[in-house]
Coordinates of C-alpha atoms and ligand atoms in Angstrom, one line a residue:
X1094 CA -52.9 8.0 -19.9
X1095 CA -52.4 4.3 -20.2
X1096 CA -48.7 4.8 -21.1
X1097 CA -48.1 7.1 -18.1
X1098 CA -49.7 4.6 -15.8
X1099 CA -47.5 1.9 -17.2
X1100 CA -44.5 4.2 -16.8
X1101 CA -45.5 4.9 -13.1
X1102 CA -45.9 1.2 -12.4
X1103 CA -42.5 0.5 -14.0
X1104 CA -40.9 3.2 -12.0
X1105 CA -42.4 1.8 -8.8
X1106 CA -41.1 -1.6 -9.7
X1107 CA -37.6 -0.2 -10.3
X1108 CA -37.5 1.7 -7.0
X1109 CA -39.0 -1.2 -5.1
X1110 CA -36.3 -3.5 -6.4
X1111 CA -33.5 -0.9 -5.7
X1112 CA -34.8 -0.5 -2.1
X1113 CA -34.7 -4.3 -1.6
X1114 CA -31.1 -4.5 -3.0
X1115 CA -29.8 -1.2 -1.5
X1116 CA -26.7 -1.3 0.7
X1117 CA -27.4 -1.8 4.4
X1118 CA -25.7 0.5 6.8
X1119 CA -22.7 -1.5 8.0
X1120 CA -21.9 -2.3 11.6
X1121 CA -18.4 -3.5 10.6
X1122 CA -16.2 -1.9 8.0
X1123 CA -13.3 -4.0 6.9
X1124 CA -10.5 -2.7 4.7
X1125 CA -8.1 -5.3 3.4
X1126 CA -4.8 -4.2 1.7
X1127 CA -2.9 -6.9 -0.2
X1128 CA 0.6 -5.5 -0.4
X1129 CA 1.9 -5.2 -4.0
X1130 CA -1.4 -6.7 -5.4
X1131 CA -1.2 -4.8 -8.8
X1132 CA -4.1 -4.4 -11.1
X1133 CA -2.1 -6.5 -13.6
X1134 CA -1.9 -9.4 -11.1
X1135 CA -5.6 -9.1 -10.4
X1136 CA -6.4 -9.3 -14.1
X1137 CA -4.1 -12.2 -14.6
X1138 CA -5.5 -14.3 -11.8
X1139 CA -9.2 -13.3 -11.8
X1140 CA -10.3 -16.5 -13.5
X1141 CA -8.3 -18.6 -11.0
X1142 CA -9.9 -17.2 -7.8
X1143 CA -12.4 -19.6 -6.3
X1144 CA -12.8 -18.3 -2.7
X1145 CA -12.8 -14.8 -1.2
X1146 CA -11.4 -13.0 -4.3
X1147 CA -14.1 -14.8 -6.4
X1148 CA -16.8 -13.7 -4.0
X1149 CA -15.7 -10.1 -3.9
X1150 CA -16.0 -9.9 -7.7
X1151 CA -19.8 -10.2 -7.3
X1152 CA -19.6 -6.8 -5.6
X1153 CA -18.5 -3.5 -7.1
X1154 CA -15.3 -3.9 -9.1
X1155 CA -13.0 -1.1 -10.0
X1156 CA -10.2 -2.9 -11.8
X1157 CA -8.4 0.4 -12.5
X1158 CA -7.9 1.9 -9.1
X1159 CA -5.0 4.3 -8.8
X1160 CA -2.5 4.9 -6.0
X1161 CA -2.2 8.1 -8.1
X1162 CA 1.0 9.5 -6.6
X1163 CA 4.5 8.9 -7.9
X1164 CA 6.1 7.5 -4.7
X1165 CA 4.5 4.1 -5.0
X1166 CA 5.9 2.6 -1.8
X1167 CA 4.2 0.8 1.0
X1168 CA 3.9 3.6 3.5
X1169 CA 2.6 6.3 1.2
X1170 CA 0.2 3.8 -0.4
X1171 CA -1.3 2.6 2.9
X1172 CA -1.5 6.3 4.0
X1173 CA -4.0 7.0 1.2
X1174 CA -6.4 4.1 1.7
X1175 CA -8.4 5.2 4.7
X1176 CA -7.5 8.9 4.8
X1177 CA -9.0 10.0 1.5
X1178 CA -5.7 11.9 0.9
X1179 CA -2.7 11.8 -1.3
X1180 CA 0.7 11.6 0.4
X1181 CA 1.1 15.3 -0.3
X1182 CA -1.5 15.7 2.4
X1183 CA -0.8 12.7 4.6
X1184 CA 2.9 13.7 4.7
X1185 CA 4.0 10.1 4.1
X1186 CA 6.1 10.9 1.1
X1187 CA 8.1 7.6 1.1
X1188 CA 8.9 4.6 3.4
X1189 CA 12.0 6.6 4.5
X1190 CA 13.2 10.1 4.0
X1191 CA 15.8 12.4 5.4
X1192 CA 15.4 15.0 8.2
X1193 CA 18.8 16.8 8.6
X1194 CA 17.4 18.8 11.5
X1195 CA 17.3 15.6 13.7
X1196 CA 19.7 15.7 16.7
X1197 CA 20.3 11.9 16.5
X1198 CA 23.2 10.6 14.4
X1199 CA 20.9 8.8 11.9
X1200 CA 19.2 11.6 9.8
X1201 CA 17.1 9.1 8.0
X1202 CA 13.6 8.6 9.3
X1203 CA 11.2 5.7 8.9
X1204 CA 7.6 6.6 8.1
X1205 CA 6.0 4.9 11.1
X1206 CA 8.5 5.8 13.8
X1207 CA 9.0 8.5 16.4
X1208 CA 12.6 9.7 16.1
X1209 CA 12.3 11.8 19.3
X1210 CA 12.6 8.5 21.3
X1211 CA 16.1 8.6 22.7
X1212 CA 18.5 6.1 21.2
X1213 CA 16.3 5.3 18.3
X1214 CA 17.3 5.1 14.6
X1215 CA 15.5 4.5 11.3
X1216 CA 16.3 0.8 11.7
X1217 CA 15.8 0.4 15.4
X1218 CA 12.7 2.5 15.9
X1219 CA 9.7 2.9 18.1
X1220 CA 6.5 2.4 16.0
X1221 CA 4.3 5.5 15.9
X1222 CA 1.7 7.3 13.8
X1223 CA 3.1 10.7 14.6
X1224 CA 4.3 11.4 11.0
X1225 CA 0.8 10.8 9.6
X1226 CA -0.7 14.3 9.1
X1227 CA -4.2 13.1 8.1
X1228 CA -7.1 11.5 10.0
X1229 CA -8.0 8.0 9.1
X1230 CA -11.5 6.6 9.0
X1231 CA -10.9 5.1 12.4
X1232 CA -9.8 8.5 13.8
X1233 CA -13.0 10.1 12.3
X1234 CA -15.3 7.4 13.6
X1235 CA -13.8 7.6 17.0
X1236 CA -14.2 11.4 17.1
X1237 CA -17.9 11.0 16.0
X1238 CA -18.6 8.3 18.6
X1239 CA -15.9 7.0 21.0
X1240 CA -17.8 3.7 21.2
X1241 CA -16.5 2.9 17.7
X1242 CA -13.6 0.4 17.9
X1243 CA -10.6 0.8 15.6
X1244 CA -8.7 -2.5 15.0
X1245 CA -5.7 -2.9 12.8
X1246 CA -3.7 -6.0 12.0
X1247 CA -1.0 -6.4 9.4
X1248 CA 2.2 -8.2 8.5
X1249 CA 4.0 -4.8 8.4
X1250 CA 3.9 -2.2 11.2
X1251 CA 3.6 0.6 8.6
X1252 CA 0.5 -1.0 7.0
X1253 CA -1.2 -1.4 10.4
X1254 CA -0.3 2.1 11.5
X1255 CA -1.2 4.0 8.3
X1256 CA -4.5 2.3 7.9
X1257 CA -5.3 2.4 11.6
X1258 CA -4.3 5.9 12.5
X1259 CA -3.9 7.9 15.7
X1260 CA -6.6 6.3 17.9
X1261 CA -6.3 2.5 17.4
X1262 CA -7.8 0.3 20.1
X1263 CA -6.0 -2.9 19.0
X1264 CA -3.0 -2.9 16.7
X1265 CA -0.9 -6.0 15.9
X1266 CA 1.9 -6.4 13.5
X1267 CA 4.8 -8.8 12.8
X1268 CA 8.2 -7.8 14.3
X1269 CA 10.3 -10.5 12.7
X1270 CA 9.7 -13.3 15.3
X1271 CA 6.1 -12.7 16.6
X1272 CA 3.1 -10.4 16.4
X1273 CA 3.5 -7.4 18.7
X1274 CA 1.7 -4.2 19.6
X1275 CA 2.9 -0.6 20.3
X1276 CA 5.4 -0.2 23.0
X1277 CA 4.0 1.0 26.3
X1278 CA 0.6 -0.6 25.8
X1279 CA 0.1 -2.8 28.9
X1280 CA -3.3 -4.2 28.4
X1281 CA -3.4 -8.0 28.1
X1282 CA -3.0 -9.4 24.6
X1283 CA -6.2 -11.0 23.2
X1284 CA -6.0 -14.8 23.4
X1285 CA -5.8 -15.2 19.6
X1286 CA -2.5 -13.3 19.5
X1287 CA -0.7 -15.6 22.0
X1288 CA -2.2 -18.6 20.2
X1289 CA -1.0 -17.6 16.8
X1290 CA 2.5 -16.6 18.1
X1291 CA 2.8 -20.0 19.8
X1292 CA 1.7 -21.8 16.6
X1293 CA 4.1 -19.9 14.4
X1294 CA 7.0 -20.5 16.8
X1295 CA 6.3 -24.2 16.8
X1296 CA 5.9 -24.4 13.1
X1297 CA 9.2 -22.6 12.6
X1298 CA 11.1 -25.4 14.4
X1299 CA 10.4 -27.6 11.4
X1300 CA 11.0 -27.1 7.7
X1301 CA 8.1 -26.3 5.4
X1302 CA 7.7 -27.8 1.9
X1303 CA 5.1 -26.0 -0.2
X1304 CA 2.9 -27.9 -2.6
X1305 CA 2.6 -26.5 -6.2
X1306 CA -1.0 -25.9 -6.9
X1307 CA -2.2 -27.4 -10.2
X1308 CA -3.1 -24.0 -11.8
X1309 CA 0.5 -22.8 -11.1
X1310 CA 2.2 -25.6 -13.0
X1311 CA 2.7 -23.7 -16.2
X1312 CA 4.4 -20.8 -14.3
X1313 CA 6.9 -23.1 -12.6
X1314 CA 9.9 -22.4 -14.8
X1315 CA 13.3 -21.4 -13.4
X1316 CA 14.8 -18.1 -14.4
X1317 CA 18.5 -17.3 -13.6
X1318 CA 19.3 -14.1 -11.6
X1319 CA 23.0 -13.7 -10.9
X1320 CA 24.0 -16.9 -9.0
X1321 CA 20.5 -18.1 -8.1
X1322 CA 17.2 -18.8 -9.8
X1323 CA 13.6 -17.9 -9.2
X1324 CA 10.3 -19.2 -10.6
X1325 CA 10.0 -22.6 -8.9
X1326 CA 8.7 -23.2 -5.3
X1327 CA 11.3 -24.1 -2.8
X1328 CA 11.2 -25.4 0.8
X1329 CA 11.7 -23.2 3.8
X1330 CA 14.4 -24.5 6.2
X1331 CA 13.7 -24.8 10.0
X1332 CA 14.3 -21.5 11.7
X1333 CA 14.4 -19.5 8.4
X1334 CA 12.4 -16.4 9.7
X1335 CA 13.0 -14.5 6.5
X1336 CA 11.6 -17.4 4.6
X1337 CA 8.5 -17.3 6.8
X1338 CA 7.6 -13.9 5.3
X1339 CA 7.5 -15.4 1.8
X1340 CA 5.6 -18.5 2.8
X1341 CA 1.8 -19.0 2.9
X1342 CA 2.0 -19.3 6.7
X1343 CA 2.6 -15.5 7.0
X1344 CA -0.7 -14.1 5.6
X1345 CA -2.4 -17.1 7.2
X1346 CA -1.2 -16.1 10.6
X1347 CA -2.2 -12.4 10.1
X1348 CA -5.6 -13.6 8.9
X1349 CA -6.0 -15.9 12.0
X1350 CA -5.4 -12.9 14.2
X1351 CA -7.9 -10.7 12.3
X1352 CA -10.6 -13.5 12.5
X1353 CA -9.8 -14.1 16.1
X1354 CA -10.3 -10.4 16.9
X1355 CA -13.6 -10.3 15.0
X1356 CA -14.8 -13.1 17.3
X1357 CA -13.2 -12.1 20.6
X1358 CA -14.2 -8.5 20.4
X1359 CA -17.7 -9.2 19.0
X1360 CA -17.1 -6.7 16.2
X1361 CA -20.3 -5.1 15.0
X1362 CA -22.2 -5.8 18.2
X1363 CA -21.3 -2.6 20.0
X1364 CA -23.1 0.7 20.2
X1365 CA -21.4 2.2 17.2
X1366 CA -19.9 0.8 14.0
X1367 CA -16.4 -0.7 14.2
X1368 CA -13.6 -0.6 11.7
X1369 CA -11.0 -3.4 11.1
X1370 CA -8.1 -2.9 8.7
X1371 CA -6.1 -5.9 7.6
X1372 CA -2.7 -5.8 5.9
X1373 CA -1.8 -9.0 4.1
X1374 CA 1.9 -8.3 3.5
X1375 CA 3.3 -11.6 2.1
X1376 CA 2.5 -10.9 -1.5
X1377 CA 5.0 -8.0 -1.4
X1378 CA 7.8 -10.1 0.0
X1379 CA 7.1 -12.8 -2.6
X1380 CA 7.1 -10.1 -5.4
X1381 CA 10.4 -8.7 -4.1
X1382 CA 12.1 -12.0 -3.5
X1383 CA 10.9 -14.0 -6.5
X1384 CA 9.3 -11.5 -9.0
X1385 CA 5.6 -11.5 -10.0
X1386 CA 5.3 -14.0 -12.8
X1387 CA 6.6 -17.3 -11.4
X1388 CA 5.0 -20.2 -9.5
X1389 CA 5.8 -18.4 -6.1
X1390 CA 3.4 -15.5 -6.9
X1391 CA 0.8 -17.9 -8.3
X1392 CA 0.8 -20.0 -5.1
X1393 CA 0.8 -16.8 -3.0
X1394 CA -2.3 -15.3 -4.7
X1395 CA -4.3 -18.5 -4.4
X1396 CA -3.4 -18.3 -0.7
X1397 CA -4.7 -14.7 -0.5
X1398 CA -7.9 -15.9 -2.2
X1399 CA -8.3 -18.5 0.5
X1400 CA -7.5 -16.1 3.4
X1401 CA -10.0 -13.5 2.1
X1402 CA -12.6 -16.3 1.9
X1403 CA -11.9 -17.1 5.6
X1404 CA -12.3 -13.4 6.6
X1405 CA -15.7 -13.2 4.7
X1406 CA -16.9 -16.4 6.5
X1407 CA -15.9 -15.0 9.9
X1408 CA -17.8 -11.8 9.0
X1409 CA -20.9 -13.8 7.9
X1410 CA -20.8 -15.6 11.2
X1411 CA -21.2 -12.3 13.1
X1412 CA -24.7 -11.9 11.6
X1413 CA -24.0 -8.2 11.5
X1414 CA -24.2 -6.1 8.3
X1415 CA -20.7 -5.5 7.0
X1416 CA -18.9 -4.0 4.1
X1417 CA -15.5 -5.0 2.8
X1418 CA -13.1 -3.0 0.6
X1419 CA -10.0 -4.7 -0.8
X1420 CA -7.2 -2.9 -2.5
X1421 CA -3.4 -2.6 -2.5
X1422 CA -0.8 0.0 -1.4
X1423 CA 0.9 -0.1 -4.8
X1424 CA 1.4 -2.3 -7.9
X1425 CA 4.6 -3.8 -9.1
X1426 CA 6.2 -5.6 -12.0
X1427 CA 8.5 -8.6 -12.7
X1428 CA 12.2 -8.8 -12.3
X1429 CA 14.2 -7.5 -15.4
X1430 CA 15.7 -10.9 -16.1
X1431 CA 12.3 -12.5 -16.7
X1432 CA 10.8 -9.3 -18.3
X1433 CA 13.6 -9.5 -20.9
X1434 CA 12.8 -13.0 -21.9
X1435 CA 9.0 -12.3 -21.7
X1436 CA 8.8 -9.6 -24.5
X1437 CA 10.2 -6.5 -22.7
X1438 CA 13.8 -6.4 -23.9
X1439 CA 14.4 -2.9 -22.5
X1440 CA 14.0 -4.1 -18.9
X1441 CA 17.2 -3.4 -16.9
X1442 CA 18.7 -2.9 -13.5
X1443 CA 19.7 0.6 -12.5
X1444 CA 23.1 1.9 -13.2
X1445 CA 25.3 2.2 -10.1
X1446 CA 26.2 5.7 -11.2
X1447 CA 22.8 6.7 -10.0
X1448 CA 23.3 5.6 -6.4
X1449 CA 23.2 8.8 -4.2
X1450 CA 26.7 8.0 -2.8
X1451 CA 28.1 7.9 -6.3
X1452 CA 26.4 11.0 -7.5
X1453 CA 27.6 12.6 -4.3
X1454 CA 31.2 11.7 -5.0
X1455 CA 31.2 13.3 -8.4
X1456 CA 29.7 16.6 -7.0
X1457 CA 32.2 16.6 -4.1
X1458 CA 35.0 16.5 -6.6
X1459 CA 33.5 19.2 -8.8
X1460 CA 32.9 21.6 -5.9
X1461 CA 35.7 20.5 -3.7
X1462 CA 33.3 19.7 -0.9
X1463 CA 33.4 17.0 1.8
X1464 CA 31.1 14.0 1.3
X1465 CA 28.3 13.4 1.4
X1466 CA 27.1 16.3 -0.8
X1467 CA 23.8 14.4 -1.5
X1468 CA 21.6 12.3 0.7
X1469 CA 19.1 9.9 -0.7
X1470 CA 17.4 6.6 0.3
X1471 CA 17.5 5.2 -3.3
X1472 CA 18.8 5.9 -6.8
X1473 CA 15.5 7.7 -7.5
X1474 CA 12.9 9.7 -5.6
X1475 CA 13.9 12.4 -3.0
X1476 CA 17.5 13.6 -3.1
X1477 CA 18.6 16.1 -0.4
X1478 CA 21.5 18.6 -0.5
X1479 CA 23.7 18.1 2.6
X1480 CA 23.1 20.8 5.2
X1481 CA 26.7 21.6 5.5
X1482 CA 27.1 22.9 1.9
X1483 CA 27.7 26.7 2.1
X1484 CA 24.8 28.9 1.3
X1485 CA 26.7 30.6 -1.6
X1486 CA 27.3 27.3 -3.3
X1487 CA 23.9 25.6 -2.8
X1488 CA 22.2 26.9 -6.0
X1489 CA 25.1 25.9 -8.2
X1490 CA 25.4 22.4 -6.6
X1491 CA 21.7 21.9 -7.1
X1492 CA 21.9 23.0 -10.7
X1493 CA 24.9 20.7 -11.4
X1494 CA 23.2 17.7 -9.6
X1495 CA 20.1 18.2 -11.7
X1496 CA 22.1 18.3 -14.9
X1497 CA 24.1 15.2 -13.9
X1498 CA 21.0 13.2 -13.2
X1499 CA 19.4 14.3 -16.4
X1500 CA 22.5 13.3 -18.4
X1501 CA 22.0 9.7 -17.2
X1502 CA 20.3 7.6 -19.9
X1503 CA 18.0 5.8 -17.4
X1504 CA 16.6 9.0 -16.0
X1505 CA 13.2 10.2 -17.3
X1506 CA 12.8 13.5 -15.4
X1507 CA 14.2 15.5 -12.5
X1508 CA 12.0 18.0 -10.7
X1509 CA 13.1 20.5 -8.1
X1510 CA 11.1 21.0 -5.0
X1511 CA 10.5 24.6 -6.2
X1512 CA 8.9 23.3 -9.4
X1513 CA 6.6 20.9 -7.7
X1514 CA 5.6 23.5 -5.1
X1515 CA 4.3 25.8 -7.8
X1516 CA 2.1 23.1 -9.4
X1517 CA -1.6 23.0 -8.4
X1518 CA -3.0 19.8 -6.9
X1519 CA -3.8 17.4 -9.8
X1520 CA -7.3 16.8 -10.9
X1521 CA -9.0 14.6 -13.6
X1522 CA -8.5 10.9 -14.4
X1523 CA -5.4 9.6 -12.6
X1524 CA -4.2 7.5 -15.6
X1525 CA -3.9 10.7 -17.6
X1526 CA -1.9 12.7 -15.1
X1527 CA 1.5 14.1 -16.3
X1528 CA 4.7 12.8 -14.6
X1529 CA 4.9 16.2 -12.7
X1530 CA 1.4 15.8 -11.4
X1531 CA 2.1 12.3 -10.1
X1532 CA 5.1 13.7 -8.2
X1533 CA 3.1 16.7 -7.0
X1534 CA 0.6 14.2 -5.3
X1535 CA 3.4 12.8 -3.1
X1536 CA 5.2 16.1 -2.6
X1537 CA 5.3 17.6 0.9
X1538 CA 7.5 20.7 1.1
X1539 CA 8.4 20.0 4.7
X1540 CA 9.8 16.5 3.9
X1541 CA 10.8 16.5 0.3
X1542 CA 14.3 16.5 -1.1
X1543 CA 15.6 19.5 -3.1
X1544 CA 15.6 17.2 -6.2
X1545 CA 13.1 14.4 -7.1
X1546 CA 14.3 11.9 -9.6
X1547 CA 12.2 9.7 -11.9
X1548 CA 13.7 6.7 -13.6
X1549 CA 12.5 5.5 -17.1
X1550 CA 10.0 2.7 -17.4
X1551 CA 11.2 -0.9 -16.8
X1552 CA 14.2 0.2 -14.8
X1553 CA 14.5 -1.8 -11.6
X1554 CA 16.4 0.1 -8.9
X1555 CA 18.0 -2.9 -7.3
X1556 CA 21.6 -3.8 -8.1
X1557 CA 22.4 -6.4 -5.4
X1558 CA 20.1 -9.3 -6.1
X1559 CA 21.1 -11.4 -3.1
X1560 CA 17.9 -10.8 -1.3
X1561 CA 15.4 -8.8 -3.4
X1562 CA 15.3 -9.2 -7.2
X1563 CA 12.2 -7.0 -8.1
X1564 CA 10.5 -3.9 -6.8
X1565 CA 8.0 -1.1 -7.2
X1566 CA 8.2 2.6 -6.3
X1567 CA 8.1 4.3 -9.7
X1568 CA 5.6 6.8 -11.1
X1569 CA 4.6 4.4 -13.9
X1570 CA 1.2 2.8 -14.1
X1571 CA 2.3 -0.7 -13.4
X1572 CA 3.3 0.5 -9.9
X1573 CA 0.3 2.9 -9.5
X1574 CA -2.7 0.7 -10.7
X1575 CA -4.4 -1.5 -8.2
X1576 CA -7.8 -3.2 -8.0
X1577 CA -10.5 -1.6 -5.7
X1578 CA -13.3 -4.0 -4.7
X1579 CA -16.3 -3.2 -2.5
X1580 CA -18.5 -5.9 -1.3
X1581 CA -21.6 -6.3 0.9
X1582 CA -23.4 -9.7 0.9
X1583 CA -26.6 -9.7 -1.1
X1584 CA -26.0 -6.3 -2.7
X1585 CA -25.7 -6.4 -6.5
X1586 CA -22.5 -5.1 -7.9
X1587 CA -21.1 -3.8 -11.1
X1588 CA -17.8 -3.3 -12.9
X1589 CA -16.5 0.1 -13.7
X1590 CA -13.3 0.0 -15.8
X1591 CA -12.7 3.7 -15.8
X1592 CA -10.1 4.9 -13.3
X1593 CA -10.9 5.8 -9.7
X1594 CA -8.5 6.4 -6.9
X1595 CA -7.6 4.8 -3.6
X1596 CA -8.3 8.2 -2.0
X1597 CA -11.9 7.7 -3.0
X1598 CA -12.2 4.8 -0.5
X1599 CA -12.6 6.9 2.7
X1600 CA -15.5 9.1 1.5
X1601 CA -17.2 6.1 0.0
X1602 CA -17.1 4.1 3.2
X1603 CA -17.9 7.2 5.4
X1604 CA -21.0 7.8 3.4
X1605 CA -22.3 4.3 4.1
X1606 CA -22.2 5.1 7.8
X1607 CA -23.5 8.6 7.4
X1608 CA -20.2 10.1 8.7
X1609 CA -19.8 13.6 7.2
X1610 CA -16.3 14.3 5.7
X1611 CA -15.6 17.9 4.8
X1612 CA -14.5 17.7 1.2
X1613 CA -11.8 20.4 1.8
X1614 CA -10.0 18.0 4.1
X1615 CA -9.5 15.2 1.6
X1616 CA -8.5 14.6 -2.0
X1617 CA -11.0 11.8 -2.9
X1618 CA -14.6 11.7 -3.8
X1619 CA -17.4 9.3 -2.8
X1620 CA -18.0 6.5 -5.3
X1621 CA -21.7 5.6 -5.6
X1622 CA -21.8 1.8 -5.0
X1623 CA -25.5 1.4 -5.9
X1624 CA -25.8 -0.6 -9.1
X1625 CA -29.1 1.1 -9.9
X1626 CA -30.6 4.5 -9.5
X1627 CA -30.0 4.7 -5.8
X1628 CA -27.1 6.8 -4.5
X1629 CA -24.9 5.6 -1.6
X1630 CA -23.2 9.0 -1.7
X1631 CA -26.4 10.9 -1.0
X1632 CA -24.8 12.4 2.1
X1633 CA -22.0 14.0 0.1
X1634 CA -24.2 14.9 -2.8
X1635 CA -26.9 16.6 -0.7
Ligands
ZN2749 ZN1 3.9 -2.4 -0.2

């Protein structure tokens, strides 16, 4: 009797405390994507974060989130974050792919373009979400209540579009010289956009000398790559617009616009919850241009920490309940030249024999066919048989191409579209998926090549290092693993080191605003963010 009374009292105390600490239904949902922010970089820099990325760690931390699919590029990655779906369902199989049925001369398409616009090409394109086959959180919120506002701001157009979706109220992205919106939108720009564009233009007239933060001192060591070196901060010259993208000023400007829109639009104060997605793109440009383990990345990530802190402060100032999720579109790893001297001697650049044009040449000679026989964006990923190859030769050309790729020592596997089509959608922990399952998750039969090529680990598919020295895009875990952090002020968090997926973000956020998501429409599952016995996924679990 006495014991059961005590037990009842204890239970009451537990449930009272979990009620007091439970997540509040948010009025503002903010999704931040830090481009190329790998789980490895998060782990390496966790102790150094003092601002926003420090504060987010008091929330729910999934240090092993997975962009589970093989095509770990920016567009596919961003397409998973707010759709709950792998690229196999979003249709965003890569940043660029081939569509030989196009009537325009350029048969390559860019993931966030509309190729039906006359005179467009994959390089000179009109930004559009029309290739995205899935609905985003914003699309679903808008359908549930048109009063919900969908705002998307990013350094890259593809980040803004893939997180924002088909029904964006405000979308702003960097076009190389200023922040712009979609063509044909003739509503006046918010004041903050003009203000940031003017400030950036003025700052670009002058050079910019970055200051090495003290914690980055030990990483400031030059490493030679061909005729240049990386690892040490360097000044940006006046008018160097490419240098702007790898400077702290880039993410700062994107953040300024996001914060300005929170204020100007009074996010959270409308009749329905609002969603804001923010793409901080500079980390990716820093990774590509300088690698991931030098002073450049150190300074950049401390800058991200600061920008996230400013976003949280702006959200606090709204006095509206909000929830933030922060993740990345893919991971990454260092340039081979530094990997080699940092304990990974097998790191290498890809062999030029694997370039699609070179593989194509060999096959053209073998079958006496005009070039190109093969089309491909890169020396890995989707490879397409040219449309003009006669029907009676196609099977033999495909077989020979597969054998020639497999004979290359840097190739790990080659799948045919037919092989991937027959595989069931992968299930189970993403870190244990087979290579074929990873490729299946970014396979769309309408858009895939006839062959899909996987390079071995530590092979960097960049030969010309004059601009970019390092990259991502592989099916290996250093490119797939990203942090996923959920945060609401005052709500206790926890850390879960077991793998979850970025496709879990959408159902998790939707449950917090009681927005039903039919599970058959997505690949992810709701993550229960309650640190105790409460269940923030009650809607899904009912
Ligand atoms: Zn990216």
